[in-house]
Coordinates of C-alpha atoms in Angstrom, one line a residue:
M14 CA -24.5 -159.6 103.0
V15 CA -21.0 -159.3 104.4
G16 CA -20.3 -162.8 103.1
N17 CA -21.5 -161.7 99.6
L18 CA -19.1 -158.7 99.8
L19 CA -16.2 -161.0 100.8
S20 CA -17.0 -163.3 97.9
L21 CA -17.0 -160.3 95.5
K22 CA -13.6 -159.2 96.9
W23 CA -12.1 -162.7 96.6
A24 CA -13.4 -163.1 93.0
H25 CA -11.9 -159.7 92.1
F26 CA -8.6 -160.7 93.8
V27 CA -8.4 -164.0 91.9
A28 CA -9.4 -162.3 88.6
S29 CA -6.6 -159.7 89.1
L30 CA -4.1 -162.6 89.3
K31 CA -5.4 -164.2 86.2
R32 CA -5.4 -161.0 84.2
S33 CA -1.9 -161.5 82.8
G34 CA 1.3 -163.4 83.6
W35 CA 3.0 -160.2 84.4
A36 CA 0.4 -159.2 87.0
L37 CA 0.8 -162.6 88.6
A38 CA 4.6 -162.3 88.6
G39 CA 4.4 -158.8 90.2
T40 CA 2.1 -160.2 92.9
I41 CA 4.5 -163.0 93.6
I42 CA 7.4 -160.6 93.9
G43 CA 5.4 -158.4 96.2
A44 CA 4.5 -161.4 98.4
V45 CA 8.2 -162.4 98.5
Y46 CA 9.1 -158.9 99.8
A47 CA 6.3 -159.1 102.4
V48 CA 7.5 -162.5 103.6
L49 CA 11.1 -161.1 104.0
G50 CA 9.6 -158.3 106.1
L51 CA 7.8 -160.8 108.2
F52 CA 10.9 -162.8 108.6
A53 CA 12.8 -159.7 109.9
V54 CA 10.1 -159.0 112.4
F55 CA 10.1 -162.7 113.4
A56 CA 13.9 -162.5 114.0
V57 CA 13.6 -159.3 116.1
F58 CA 11.1 -160.9 118.6
M59 CA 12.9 -164.2 118.7
A60 CA 16.1 -162.4 119.6
Q61 CA 14.3 -160.6 122.5
R62 CA 12.5 -163.7 123.7
G63 CA 12.8 -164.0 127.5
G64 CA 14.5 -160.6 127.6
E65 CA 13.6 -157.4 129.5
P66 CA 9.8 -157.0 129.4
E67 CA 10.1 -153.2 128.9
T68 CA 12.3 -153.7 125.8
V69 CA 10.0 -156.3 124.3
Q70 CA 7.0 -154.1 124.9
G71 CA 8.8 -151.1 123.4
L72 CA 9.7 -153.0 120.2
A73 CA 6.1 -154.2 119.8
V74 CA 4.7 -150.7 120.3
I75 CA 7.2 -149.1 117.9
L76 CA 6.9 -151.7 115.1
G77 CA 3.1 -151.8 115.5
A78 CA 2.8 -148.0 115.4
L79 CA 5.2 -147.9 112.4
V80 CA 3.0 -150.3 110.4
T81 CA -0.2 -148.5 111.4
A82 CA 1.4 -145.2 110.4
L83 CA 2.3 -146.6 107.0
W84 CA -1.3 -147.9 106.5
C85 CA -2.5 -144.4 107.3
I86 CA -0.1 -142.4 105.2
V87 CA -0.3 -144.4 102.0
P88 CA -4.0 -143.8 101.4
V89 CA -3.5 -140.0 101.8
V90 CA -0.8 -139.6 99.2
I91 CA -1.6 -142.6 96.9
S92 CA -5.0 -143.1 95.4
G93 CA -4.3 -146.4 93.6
Q94 CA -5.1 -148.8 96.5
D95 CA -7.8 -151.4 96.0
S96 CA -11.2 -149.8 95.7
T97 CA -13.3 -152.9 95.2
L98 CA -15.5 -152.3 98.3
D99 CA -15.4 -148.5 98.3
P100 CA -18.7 -146.9 99.3
D101 CA -18.8 -144.8 96.1
I102 CA -18.9 -148.1 94.1
L103 CA -21.4 -149.8 96.4
A104 CA -23.8 -146.8 96.7
P105 CA -26.2 -147.9 94.0
F106 CA -26.9 -151.2 95.8
P107 CA -29.3 -151.6 98.8
L108 CA -26.6 -151.9 101.4
K109 CA -26.5 -150.4 104.9
P110 CA -23.4 -148.6 106.2
G111 CA -22.8 -151.3 108.7
E112 CA -22.8 -154.0 106.1
I113 CA -20.3 -152.1 104.0
L114 CA -18.2 -151.5 107.1
G115 CA -18.2 -155.2 107.9
G116 CA -17.3 -156.1 104.3
Q117 CA -14.4 -153.6 104.2
L118 CA -13.1 -154.8 107.5
A119 CA -13.2 -158.5 106.8
G120 CA -12.1 -158.0 103.2
S121 CA -9.0 -156.1 104.3
V122 CA -7.2 -159.5 104.7
I123 CA -8.0 -160.5 101.1
S124 CA -4.8 -158.9 99.7
I125 CA -1.1 -159.7 100.0
F126 CA -0.2 -156.9 102.4
G127 CA -3.4 -157.2 104.4
M128 CA -2.8 -160.9 104.9
M129 CA 0.8 -160.4 105.8
T130 CA -0.1 -157.5 108.2
L131 CA -2.6 -159.8 110.0
I132 CA 0.0 -162.5 110.4
G133 CA 2.7 -160.1 111.6
S134 CA 0.2 -158.7 114.2
F135 CA 0.7 -161.9 116.2
F136 CA 4.5 -162.0 116.0
P137 CA 5.0 -160.1 119.3
V138 CA 3.8 -163.3 121.0
L139 CA 7.2 -164.8 120.2
G140 CA 8.9 -162.2 122.4
W141 CA 7.2 -163.4 125.6
A142 CA 8.4 -166.6 127.4
S143 CA 5.7 -166.4 130.1
P144 CA 2.3 -167.8 129.1
L145 CA 0.1 -165.0 130.4
P146 CA 1.7 -162.1 128.5
A147 CA 1.9 -164.4 125.4
L148 CA -1.9 -165.0 125.6
V149 CA -2.6 -161.3 126.1
S150 CA -0.3 -160.6 123.1
V151 CA -2.6 -162.7 120.9
F152 CA -5.6 -160.6 122.0
S153 CA -3.7 -157.3 121.7
G154 CA -2.5 -158.3 118.2
F155 CA -6.1 -158.7 117.0
L156 CA -7.1 -155.4 118.6
G157 CA -4.0 -153.7 117.0
F158 CA -5.0 -155.0 113.6
L159 CA -8.6 -153.8 114.0
I160 CA -7.4 -150.3 115.0
L161 CA -4.9 -150.3 112.1
M162 CA -7.6 -151.0 109.6
I163 CA -10.0 -148.5 111.1
C164 CA -7.4 -145.7 111.0
S165 CA -6.4 -146.7 107.4
R166 CA -10.0 -146.5 106.2
L167 CA -10.6 -143.1 107.9
M168 CA -7.4 -141.7 106.4
S169 CA -8.4 -143.1 103.0
A170 CA -11.6 -141.1 103.2
L171 CA -9.6 -138.0 104.3
G172 CA -7.3 -138.6 101.3
M173 CA -10.3 -138.6 98.9
A174 CA -11.4 -135.2 100.4
I175 CA -7.9 -133.8 100.2
R176 CA -7.5 -134.7 96.6
Q177 CA -10.5 -132.5 95.7
K178 CA -8.5 -129.5 96.9
R179 CA -5.7 -129.4 94.3
F180 CA -3.4 -126.9 96.1
L181 CA -3.6 -128.9 99.4
A182 CA -3.1 -132.2 97.6
E183 CA 0.0 -130.9 95.8
G184 CA 1.4 -129.4 99.0
I185 CA 1.1 -132.7 100.9
G186 CA 2.5 -134.6 98.0
A187 CA 5.6 -132.3 97.8
V188 CA 6.2 -132.6 101.6
F189 CA 5.8 -136.4 101.4
F190 CA 8.2 -136.6 98.5
L191 CA 10.9 -134.6 100.2
A192 CA 10.4 -136.5 103.5
L193 CA 10.7 -139.8 101.5
L194 CA 14.0 -138.6 100.0
C195 CA 15.4 -137.6 103.4
A196 CA 14.0 -140.5 105.5
G197 CA 16.5 -143.1 104.5
P198 CA 19.8 -141.2 105.0
I199 CA 18.6 -139.6 108.2
A200 CA 17.5 -143.0 109.7
G201 CA 20.7 -144.6 108.5
S202 CA 22.8 -142.0 110.3
L203 CA 20.8 -142.5 113.5
T204 CA 21.0 -146.3 113.4
E205 CA 22.9 -146.6 116.7
S206 CA 20.5 -144.5 118.7
L207 CA 17.5 -146.2 117.1
F208 CA 18.5 -149.6 118.5
S209 CA 19.5 -148.4 121.9
P210 CA 17.2 -149.6 124.7
S211 CA 16.8 -146.1 126.2
W212 CA 15.5 -144.8 122.9
V213 CA 13.1 -147.7 122.5
H214 CA 11.7 -147.1 126.0
A215 CA 11.4 -143.4 125.6
V216 CA 9.6 -143.6 122.3
A217 CA 7.3 -146.5 123.4
S218 CA 6.3 -144.6 126.5
V219 CA 4.7 -141.9 124.2
L220 CA 3.4 -144.1 121.4
G221 CA 1.9 -146.6 123.9
W222 CA -0.8 -144.0 124.7
T223 CA -1.7 -143.2 121.2
P224 CA -4.1 -145.0 118.8
L225 CA -1.1 -146.1 116.8
G226 CA 0.5 -148.2 119.6
V227 CA -1.8 -148.5 122.6
A228 CA -3.0 -152.0 121.8
W229 CA 0.5 -153.3 121.3
A230 CA 1.5 -152.2 124.8
L231 CA -1.0 -154.4 126.7
P232 CA 1.2 -157.5 127.1
G233 CA 4.1 -155.5 128.5
D234 CA 1.9 -154.1 131.3
V235 CA 0.8 -157.7 132.2
A236 CA 4.4 -158.9 132.2
Q237 CA 5.5 -156.0 134.5
G238 CA 2.5 -156.3 136.8
Q239 CA 1.4 -152.8 136.1
W240 CA -2.3 -153.5 136.5
L241 CA -3.6 -150.0 136.9
V242 CA -1.7 -148.9 133.8
L243 CA -3.2 -152.0 132.0
V244 CA -6.7 -150.9 133.0
L245 CA -6.1 -147.3 131.7
R246 CA -4.7 -148.7 128.4
L247 CA -7.7 -151.0 128.0
V248 CA -10.0 -147.9 128.4
V249 CA -8.0 -146.0 125.8
T250 CA -8.0 -149.0 123.5
A251 CA -11.8 -149.4 123.8
V252 CA -12.3 -145.7 123.2
C253 CA -10.2 -145.8 120.0
L254 CA -11.9 -149.0 118.8
V255 CA -15.5 -148.0 119.5
G256 CA -15.0 -144.3 118.5
G257 CA -13.2 -145.3 115.3
L258 CA -15.9 -147.8 114.3
L259 CA -18.7 -145.2 114.9
L260 CA -16.8 -142.5 113.0
W261 CA -16.0 -145.0 110.2
R262 CA -19.7 -145.9 109.9
A263 CA -20.7 -142.2 109.8
V264 CA -18.1 -141.6 107.1
I265 CA -19.5 -144.5 105.0
A266 CA -23.1 -143.2 105.5
H267 CA -22.0 -139.8 104.2
Q268 CA -20.1 -141.2 101.2
I269 CA -23.0 -143.3 100.0
S270 CA -25.4 -140.4 100.3
H271 CA -23.1 -137.8 98.6
V272 CA -21.8 -139.8 95.6
G273 CA -20.4 -137.4 93.0
A274 CA -20.5 -134.4 95.4
G275 CA -17.5 -132.1 95.0
G276 CA -16.7 -133.5 91.5
A277 CA -16.8 -130.0 90.0
S278 CA -13.9 -127.9 91.1
S279 CA -12.8 -124.4 90.6
S280 CA -10.2 -125.5 88.2
S281 CA -13.0 -126.3 85.7
R282 CA -14.2 -122.7 85.5
S283 CA -12.9 -120.8 82.6
K284 CA -10.4 -118.0 83.3
S285 CA -10.4 -114.7 81.6
G286 CA -7.3 -113.0 80.4
S287 CA -5.2 -112.8 77.3
A288 CA -1.8 -113.8 78.8
L289 CA -0.3 -116.7 76.8
G290 CA 2.3 -117.5 79.5
L291 CA 5.2 -119.6 78.1
F292 CA 3.6 -119.8 74.7
S293 CA 4.6 -116.2 74.2
R294 CA 8.2 -117.1 75.0
F295 CA 8.7 -119.8 72.4
P296 CA 8.7 -119.5 68.6
A297 CA 5.3 -119.5 66.9
S298 CA 5.8 -122.8 65.2
P299 CA 4.7 -126.4 65.8
V300 CA 8.0 -127.2 67.6
G301 CA 7.6 -124.0 69.7
A302 CA 4.0 -124.8 70.6
V303 CA 4.8 -128.3 71.8
A304 CA 7.9 -127.0 73.7
A305 CA 5.8 -124.3 75.4
R306 CA 3.1 -126.9 76.4
T307 CA 5.7 -129.2 77.7
A308 CA 7.4 -126.5 79.8
T309 CA 4.0 -125.3 81.1
Y310 CA 3.1 -128.8 82.2
Y311 CA 6.3 -129.0 84.3
F312 CA 5.4 -125.9 86.2
K313 CA 1.6 -126.5 86.6
D314 CA 1.0 -130.3 86.6
P315 CA 1.7 -131.9 90.0
R316 CA 2.5 -135.2 88.3
L317 CA 5.5 -133.5 86.6
N318 CA 6.6 -130.7 88.9
L319 CA 7.3 -133.1 91.7
N320 CA 10.2 -134.3 89.5
L321 CA 11.8 -130.9 89.8
L322 CA 12.0 -131.3 93.6
V323 CA 14.6 -134.1 93.0
A324 CA 17.3 -131.4 92.7
P325 CA 16.9 -129.6 96.1
G326 CA 15.9 -132.9 97.7
F327 CA 19.1 -134.7 96.6
L328 CA 21.2 -131.7 97.6
V329 CA 19.8 -131.8 101.2
V330 CA 20.0 -135.6 101.4
F331 CA 23.6 -135.9 100.2
W332 CA 24.8 -132.9 102.1
F333 CA 23.3 -134.4 105.3
V334 CA 25.0 -137.8 104.6
G335 CA 28.3 -136.2 103.7
T336 CA 28.2 -134.1 106.9
A337 CA 27.4 -137.0 109.1
N338 CA 29.9 -139.5 107.6
G339 CA 32.6 -137.1 106.4
G340 CA 32.4 -138.4 102.9
A341 CA 32.4 -136.7 99.5
S342 CA 28.9 -137.8 98.7
L343 CA 28.0 -134.4 97.0
T344 CA 30.0 -135.4 94.0
M345 CA 27.2 -137.7 92.8
V346 CA 24.4 -135.1 93.1
G347 CA 24.8 -133.5 89.7
P348 CA 25.1 -136.7 87.6
L349 CA 22.3 -138.3 89.7
V350 CA 19.9 -135.4 89.2
G351 CA 20.7 -135.4 85.4
W352 CA 20.0 -139.1 85.3
M353 CA 16.7 -138.8 87.2
L354 CA 15.4 -136.0 85.1
A355 CA 16.4 -137.7 81.8
W356 CA 14.9 -141.0 83.0
Q357 CA 11.5 -139.6 83.7
S358 CA 11.3 -138.1 80.2
S359 CA 10.5 -141.7 79.1
Y360 CA 7.0 -141.0 80.5
S361 CA 6.4 -137.8 78.5
V362 CA 3.8 -139.3 76.1
S363 CA 2.2 -141.4 78.9
Y364 CA 1.5 -138.2 80.9
D365 CA -0.7 -137.0 78.0
N366 CA -3.0 -139.9 78.5
T367 CA -5.8 -140.0 75.9
A368 CA -5.2 -136.3 75.1
F369 CA -2.4 -137.6 72.9
A370 CA -5.1 -137.9 70.2
L371 CA -4.7 -134.1 69.8
H372 CA -1.2 -134.6 68.6
M373 CA -2.2 -137.3 66.2
T374 CA -4.9 -135.1 64.6
A375 CA -2.8 -131.9 64.6
P376 CA -0.5 -131.1 61.7
V377 CA 2.6 -132.1 63.7
T378 CA 5.2 -134.5 62.4
G379 CA 6.9 -137.0 64.6
L380 CA 10.2 -135.0 64.4
Q381 CA 8.4 -131.8 65.4
D382 CA 6.8 -133.6 68.3
R383 CA 10.1 -135.1 69.5
W384 CA 12.0 -131.8 69.2
G385 CA 9.2 -129.8 70.9
R386 CA 9.0 -132.1 73.9
T387 CA 12.8 -132.3 74.2
L388 CA 13.4 -128.6 73.9
G389 CA 10.7 -127.8 76.4
M390 CA 12.4 -130.1 78.9
V391 CA 15.9 -128.8 78.0
A392 CA 14.8 -125.2 78.8
I393 CA 14.1 -126.3 82.4
F394 CA 16.4 -129.2 83.0
V395 CA 19.7 -127.7 81.8
P396 CA 19.7 -124.6 84.0
L397 CA 18.6 -126.8 86.9
V398 CA 21.4 -129.3 86.4
V399 CA 24.0 -126.6 86.0
V400 CA 23.0 -124.9 89.2
V401 CA 22.8 -128.2 91.2
S402 CA 26.2 -129.4 90.0
A403 CA 27.9 -126.1 90.8
V404 CA 26.2 -125.7 94.2
A405 CA 27.1 -129.3 95.1
M406 CA 30.8 -128.8 94.3
L407 CA 30.8 -125.4 96.2
L408 CA 29.2 -127.0 99.3
Q409 CA 31.8 -129.8 99.2
G410 CA 34.6 -127.2 99.0
T411 CA 36.0 -128.3 95.7
P412 CA 35.1 -125.6 93.1
G413 CA 37.9 -126.9 90.9
G414 CA 35.8 -130.0 90.3
I415 CA 32.9 -128.1 88.7
P416 CA 33.9 -128.7 85.1
T417 CA 34.3 -132.4 85.6
N418 CA 31.1 -132.8 87.5
L419 CA 29.2 -130.6 85.1
G420 CA 30.5 -132.6 82.1
A421 CA 29.2 -135.8 83.6
S422 CA 25.9 -134.3 84.6
M423 CA 25.2 -132.8 81.2
C424 CA 26.2 -136.0 79.4
M425 CA 23.8 -138.0 81.6
L426 CA 21.0 -135.4 81.0
L427 CA 21.4 -134.9 77.2
A428 CA 22.0 -138.5 76.3
G429 CA 19.2 -139.6 78.6
L430 CA 16.8 -137.2 77.0
G431 CA 17.7 -138.9 73.7
V432 CA 16.9 -142.2 75.2
G433 CA 13.6 -140.8 76.5
A434 CA 12.7 -139.5 73.1
C435 CA 12.8 -143.1 71.8
V436 CA 11.3 -145.0 74.8
S437 CA 8.3 -142.6 75.3
V438 CA 7.0 -143.4 71.8
R439 CA 7.9 -147.1 71.8
Y440 CA 6.3 -148.0 75.2
A441 CA 3.3 -146.6 77.0
L442 CA 4.3 -146.8 80.7
P443 CA 1.5 -146.5 83.3
V444 CA 1.3 -143.1 85.1
A445 CA -1.4 -141.2 87.0
A446 CA -4.0 -139.7 84.8
P447 CA -4.5 -135.9 84.5
G448 CA -6.1 -134.6 87.7
E449 CA -5.2 -137.7 89.8
S450 CA -2.8 -137.9 92.6
P451 CA 0.9 -138.1 91.4
W452 CA 1.2 -141.1 93.7
K453 CA -1.6 -143.2 92.2
S454 CA -0.4 -146.4 90.5
R455 CA -2.2 -147.5 87.3
K456 CA -1.9 -150.7 85.4
N457 CA -1.7 -151.9 81.8
N458 CA -1.4 -155.6 82.4
S459 CA 2.4 -155.6 81.9
G460 CA 3.7 -154.8 85.3
M461 CA 6.9 -156.8 85.1
A462 CA 7.5 -155.8 81.5
N463 CA 7.3 -152.2 82.6
M464 CA 9.8 -152.7 85.4
L465 CA 12.2 -154.4 82.9
I466 CA 11.8 -151.5 80.5
Q467 CA 12.6 -149.0 83.2
F468 CA 15.6 -151.0 84.4
V469 CA 17.1 -151.3 80.9
T470 CA 16.4 -147.6 80.2
S471 CA 18.3 -146.6 83.4
L472 CA 21.3 -148.8 82.5
L473 CA 21.3 -147.5 79.0
I474 CA 21.5 -143.8 80.1
V475 CA 24.4 -144.6 82.3
G476 CA 26.1 -146.7 79.7
L477 CA 25.8 -144.0 77.0
A478 CA 27.9 -141.7 79.2
L479 CA 30.9 -144.1 79.0
P480 CA 33.2 -141.6 77.1
V481 CA 32.8 -139.2 80.0
W482 CA 33.3 -141.9 82.6
I483 CA 36.6 -142.8 80.9
L484 CA 37.8 -139.2 81.0
L485 CA 36.8 -138.9 84.6
G486 CA 38.8 -142.0 85.5
V487 CA 41.9 -140.8 83.6
G488 CA 41.6 -137.4 85.3
A489 CA 41.4 -139.0 88.7
L490 CA 44.4 -141.2 88.1
T491 CA 46.6 -138.5 86.6
G492 CA 45.4 -135.5 88.6
N493 CA 45.5 -133.4 85.5
P494 CA 42.7 -130.7 85.5
V495 CA 42.8 -130.7 81.7
F496 CA 40.8 -133.9 81.6
G497 CA 38.1 -132.2 83.7
W498 CA 37.6 -129.5 81.0
M499 CA 37.8 -132.2 78.4
A500 CA 35.0 -134.0 80.2
L501 CA 32.9 -130.9 80.1
V502 CA 33.3 -130.3 76.4
V503 CA 32.9 -134.0 75.5
G504 CA 29.9 -134.3 77.8
C505 CA 28.1 -131.4 76.1
L506 CA 29.0 -132.3 72.5
Y507 CA 28.7 -136.1 72.8
G508 CA 25.5 -135.8 74.9
G509 CA 24.1 -133.4 72.3
A510 CA 24.9 -135.8 69.6
M511 CA 23.1 -138.7 71.4
L512 CA 20.2 -136.4 71.9
W513 CA 20.0 -135.6 68.2
V514 CA 20.2 -139.3 67.3
G515 CA 17.5 -140.1 69.9
V516 CA 15.1 -137.4 68.6
R517 CA 15.6 -138.5 65.0
L518 CA 14.9 -142.1 65.8
G519 CA 12.0 -141.3 68.1
G520 CA 10.4 -139.1 65.4
A521 CA 10.6 -141.9 62.9
W522 CA 9.0 -144.3 65.4
Y523 CA 6.3 -141.7 66.1
D524 CA 5.3 -141.5 62.5
K525 CA 5.1 -145.3 62.2
R526 CA 3.3 -146.3 65.3
A527 CA 1.4 -143.3 66.7
P528 CA -2.0 -145.1 66.4
E529 CA -0.7 -148.2 68.2
L530 CA 0.8 -145.9 70.9
Y531 CA -2.6 -144.3 71.4
Q532 CA -4.2 -147.7 71.8
D533 CA -1.6 -148.7 74.4
L534 CA -2.3 -145.4 76.3
A535 CA -6.0 -146.1 76.3
R536 CA -5.5 -149.5 77.9
I537 CA -3.8 -148.0 80.9
R538 CA -6.3 -147.9 83.8

């Protein structure tokens, strides 16, 4: 039966490659990135070959624990991983929990990243010049891969349970998003300490006794002749492996016997009350209704309100980088936040999903829809960009640069919203469906085309702000503050003009191709 499940997984994998040329191209690009990552790991262990055993052991433990942690974190915050052999799907068939477990475990290598992870698990062998530690490293790599997959599947089940609790899921998503923003700059500023042998030894001494890294530490104990420690680690590894398999089997048994449980949530219950919320704050008109709905989504929909965390997240990241490096990095925060908020407006219709049909059947013209969505975003984005730009300049100690920075930020935001008003009705870009995790990735068979659209849109937003960039350059060369105030005025007026043009063009496109846009949205899965 496990063989049948593997055949099913392989047939699904091949079919996904044949679905479209764009899907195949995206898979190839993902494979290229994975190979580059493997090459980096290969280079690390080859450079340490024959070196100090404790250092080679430490690197194996840290890299193995890092990869295992990634395989554990991703299923919790992203629900778009391959679900071909999930128990919920296989529950109607006469399969035992052990058979499903075996199929999932063996089928984990039938994917680009699963295959590359299995290959990389054996790369620590390259760091050992002695034959005995190298032989043990092969064994430990296999054990490490098994524990990695067990932990990943258990965390995936935990992620499914968490996503049924909306408040908890949104909180975890927000924390993960902010951590993701801060991780790169913080790690970059700590590069020297990260590569010091003392740091490697200290971290590995802790991770080497956890499920994340215990298996990867076994060859180092053999190389150093620490036989008692080796026996203790083997016991810990066996406990993690056997205990994980038993727990995984119990989780599968629970999932196949409770299919659909927890589907109804408290959010489906009707709520009493006459408060209209933001709908009472906007004009009682088609434009006002669409604007109120858009603004409400940004405060209540986790797929959208995470975008608002970009502002404080970037402030923290760039302040940290500027403090560590002594640079003026906060200058870019305002324009970057304006660009990011404007860029994600290209997804405004895609977030509606099939509920976009309500707009099509409602007496709302394309121009009213475009203005409503844009004004709803302007009501939130403009104050946010103004505050971020001013705070960034104050934190940097250059309050005189507020007009210049604010002009660039407003131009990026307003002109970008004009671009989004056009792109969102011309292309249906894949996003998570309502109620799903904000991190779930969905497909519409045009993966590479979507990436190209996003790239061109990003460049277009930056390019449309060219008049302001010219004024900023002239002001920087002459040192005349008048050009800063000119940049503020031109940024607001020119950005507003680009916004008006984009809304008018987007409204015309909406009237012409709304049915085709709905069909594109329905294809996203």
